[in-house]
Coordinates of C-alpha atoms in Angstrom, one line a residue:
K575 CA -64.2 -2.4 -27.9
R576 CA -61.6 0.2 -29.2
E577 CA -58.7 -0.8 -31.4
E578 CA -55.3 -1.2 -29.7
V579 CA -53.5 0.7 -32.5
P580 CA -55.3 3.6 -34.1
P581 CA -55.9 3.4 -37.9
S582 CA -54.3 5.8 -40.3
W583 CA -56.1 9.1 -39.9
A584 CA -54.9 11.2 -42.8
A585 CA -58.4 12.1 -43.8
V586 CA -59.7 12.6 -40.3
L587 CA -60.3 16.2 -39.0
I588 CA -57.9 16.6 -36.0
H589 CA -58.2 19.6 -33.7
H590 CA -55.0 20.5 -32.0
F591 CA -55.1 22.8 -29.0
D592 CA -52.1 24.7 -27.7
V593 CA -52.8 24.5 -24.0
D594 CA -52.2 28.2 -23.5
G595 CA -54.3 29.6 -26.3
L596 CA -56.4 26.6 -27.3
E597 CA -55.6 27.4 -30.9
Q598 CA -56.2 24.9 -33.7
T599 CA -52.8 24.0 -35.3
G600 CA -53.4 20.7 -37.0
L601 CA -51.3 18.0 -35.3
S602 CA -52.4 14.4 -35.9
F603 CA -51.3 10.9 -34.9
D604 CA -50.1 10.4 -38.5
M605 CA -47.4 13.0 -38.0
Y606 CA -45.5 10.7 -35.7
T607 CA -43.3 7.9 -36.8
D608 CA -41.8 4.8 -35.1
K609 CA -45.0 4.5 -33.0
K610 CA -44.9 1.7 -30.4
M611 CA -47.4 1.1 -27.6
I612 CA -45.5 0.8 -24.3
T613 CA -48.4 0.2 -21.8
P614 CA -49.8 -3.2 -21.2
S615 CA -52.8 -4.3 -23.3
G616 CA -56.0 -3.1 -21.7
A617 CA -54.5 -0.1 -20.0
N618 CA -57.0 2.7 -19.3
H619 CA -54.9 5.2 -21.2
P620 CA -52.5 3.6 -23.7
V621 CA -49.1 5.3 -24.1
Y622 CA -47.0 5.2 -27.3
V623 CA -43.4 6.1 -27.8
A624 CA -43.1 7.9 -31.1
T625 CA -40.9 10.3 -33.1
R626 CA -41.9 13.8 -34.3
N627 CA -39.4 16.1 -35.9
G628 CA -36.6 13.9 -34.9
Q629 CA -37.5 13.9 -31.2
R630 CA -38.6 10.9 -29.2
V631 CA -41.9 11.7 -27.3
A632 CA -44.5 9.9 -25.4
L633 CA -48.2 10.1 -26.6
K634 CA -50.8 9.3 -24.0
R635 CA -54.3 8.5 -25.5
Y636 CA -57.6 9.2 -23.7
A637 CA -60.9 7.9 -25.0
V638 CA -63.1 11.0 -24.2
D639 CA -66.8 11.6 -24.6
D640 CA -68.2 15.1 -25.1
R641 CA -68.9 15.7 -21.3
D642 CA -65.2 14.8 -20.5
K643 CA -63.6 17.2 -23.0
R644 CA -63.6 20.2 -20.7
K645 CA -62.2 18.2 -17.8
M646 CA -59.4 16.8 -20.0
L647 CA -58.5 20.2 -21.3
R648 CA -58.3 21.5 -17.7
E649 CA -56.0 18.6 -16.8
A650 CA -53.8 19.3 -19.9
K651 CA -53.5 23.0 -18.8
L652 CA -52.6 21.8 -15.3
L653 CA -49.8 19.6 -16.7
H654 CA -48.6 22.4 -18.9
R655 CA -48.4 24.8 -15.9
L656 CA -46.8 22.3 -13.5
G657 CA -44.4 20.8 -16.0
R658 CA -42.2 23.9 -15.7
D659 CA -40.8 22.5 -12.4
P660 CA -37.8 20.2 -12.8
H661 CA -39.4 17.4 -10.7
V662 CA -42.8 17.3 -12.5
C663 CA -43.5 15.7 -16.0
G664 CA -44.4 18.3 -18.5
I665 CA -46.3 18.2 -21.8
H666 CA -45.6 19.6 -25.3
H667 CA -49.0 19.5 -27.0
T668 CA -52.5 18.1 -26.9
F669 CA -54.7 17.3 -29.9
W670 CA -58.1 15.7 -30.5
D671 CA -59.1 13.0 -32.9
T672 CA -62.7 14.1 -33.3
Q673 CA -63.8 11.0 -35.3
H674 CA -62.7 8.5 -32.6
N675 CA -63.1 10.9 -29.6
Y676 CA -59.5 10.5 -28.5
L677 CA -57.4 13.2 -26.8
Y678 CA -53.7 12.8 -27.2
I679 CA -51.2 14.4 -24.9
E680 CA -47.6 14.7 -26.2
M681 CA -45.1 14.6 -23.4
P682 CA -41.3 14.2 -23.2
Y683 CA -40.1 10.6 -23.4
Y684 CA -38.2 9.8 -20.2
S685 CA -35.5 7.3 -21.1
G686 CA -34.9 6.1 -17.6
G687 CA -38.4 4.5 -17.4
K688 CA -40.4 4.3 -14.2
L689 CA -39.1 3.9 -10.7
T690 CA -41.0 0.6 -10.7
D691 CA -38.8 -0.7 -13.5
F692 CA -35.4 0.5 -12.1
K693 CA -34.0 -3.0 -11.5
Q694 CA -35.2 -4.3 -14.8
N695 CA -33.7 -1.3 -16.7
T696 CA -30.4 -1.2 -14.9
G697 CA -29.8 -4.8 -13.8
A698 CA -29.4 -3.7 -10.1
H699 CA -31.3 -2.3 -7.2
P700 CA -30.8 1.4 -6.5
T701 CA -28.1 2.2 -4.1
Q702 CA -28.9 3.9 -0.8
E703 CA -27.3 7.1 -2.2
Q704 CA -29.4 6.9 -5.4
L705 CA -32.6 6.4 -3.3
K706 CA -31.7 9.4 -1.1
V707 CA -31.3 11.6 -4.2
L708 CA -34.5 10.3 -5.9
F709 CA -36.6 10.6 -2.8
R710 CA -35.3 14.2 -2.2
Q711 CA -36.3 15.1 -5.7
I712 CA -39.8 13.5 -5.3
L713 CA -40.3 15.4 -2.0
M714 CA -39.2 18.6 -3.8
G715 CA -41.7 17.9 -6.6
L716 CA -44.5 17.3 -4.0
A717 CA -43.6 20.5 -2.2
F718 CA -43.9 22.4 -5.5
L719 CA -47.3 20.7 -6.2
H720 CA -48.6 21.6 -2.8
D721 CA -47.3 25.2 -3.2
Q722 CA -49.4 25.3 -6.4
K723 CA -52.4 23.9 -4.5
V724 CA -52.3 20.6 -6.4
I725 CA -52.8 17.3 -4.7
H726 CA -51.5 14.4 -6.8
C727 CA -53.6 11.6 -5.1
D728 CA -51.7 8.7 -6.7
I729 CA -48.0 8.9 -5.7
K730 CA -46.5 5.4 -6.3
P731 CA -43.4 4.1 -8.1
D732 CA -45.4 3.6 -11.4
N733 CA -46.0 7.4 -11.5
I734 CA -42.4 8.4 -10.9
F735 CA -40.4 8.7 -14.1
L736 CA -36.6 8.8 -14.4
V737 CA -34.5 10.9 -16.6
E738 CA -30.9 10.0 -17.2
A739 CA -28.8 13.1 -16.2
H740 CA -25.6 12.5 -18.1
N741 CA -24.0 15.8 -17.0
R742 CA -24.1 14.8 -13.4
G743 CA -21.7 11.9 -13.4
P744 CA -22.1 8.1 -14.0
F745 CA -25.7 6.8 -13.8
I746 CA -27.3 9.7 -12.0
L747 CA -31.1 9.9 -12.5
Q748 CA -33.6 12.7 -12.0
A749 CA -37.1 11.9 -10.7
K750 CA -40.2 13.4 -12.2
I751 CA -43.7 13.1 -10.9
G752 CA -46.2 12.2 -13.6
D753 CA -49.7 10.8 -14.3
F754 CA -52.0 13.4 -12.9
D755 CA -55.3 11.7 -14.0
V756 CA -56.8 11.8 -10.5
S757 CA -55.1 14.9 -9.1
K758 CA -57.0 17.7 -7.5
D759 CA -56.3 21.3 -8.3
K760 CA -57.4 23.4 -5.3
S761 CA -56.3 26.7 -6.9
E762 CA -59.5 26.7 -9.0
R763 CA -61.6 27.3 -5.9

C-alpha cells in the first residue's frame, strides 16, 4: 500500500516535463509548501492544495507504472490544450517522481470548490439565476470540448469546479469542467 503523504524527496531524481516540449526542468514535490491533502483517504488520485512561488495550486498525484506513462503524458497534453478555454480546468506543469512512479499534475486551485459542495461552502443552495449561469457555462465548456473532438465521459457535479469571479458582482461563480481521467480524444484518429 502506498503512503498517504509522500516522503521528503530532496535526494530523489525528479523529471519535470513541460507539456509542450517535454523538457526536463526539475520541479519536485519538495518545492511546494503548505501541502494539504483535500481528497478523501483512499481516493484513486489524491489531490493536494499547496503553495509554490506564493501561488495556491492543486497537485493531483497519479501512481503510474511504465506502461501508463505515455497515456498519462497524452492526458496532460490534452489538459494543457483544453485548459485555454475559460470553462475548462487547465494545468500549469507535470512532473514525475521516478523513485515512487508518481506523476504530479499542477493545476490552478479553484477557491469555489466543486459544484457538489456548493451548499457546504456557501451555506445556501444556488439560486435559480446562479444555476442558469453555471449550466450555461457548463454547456459552453461541453460545446468547446466537442468542437475539439473530446468526449469527457464523466460529467457530474464532482467534476465541475467553481471559481469566484469577484469582478462580476456579489457572489458570482464561474464553472470549469475538470477531471479528464476517462475522457476520449477523437482528434488523435
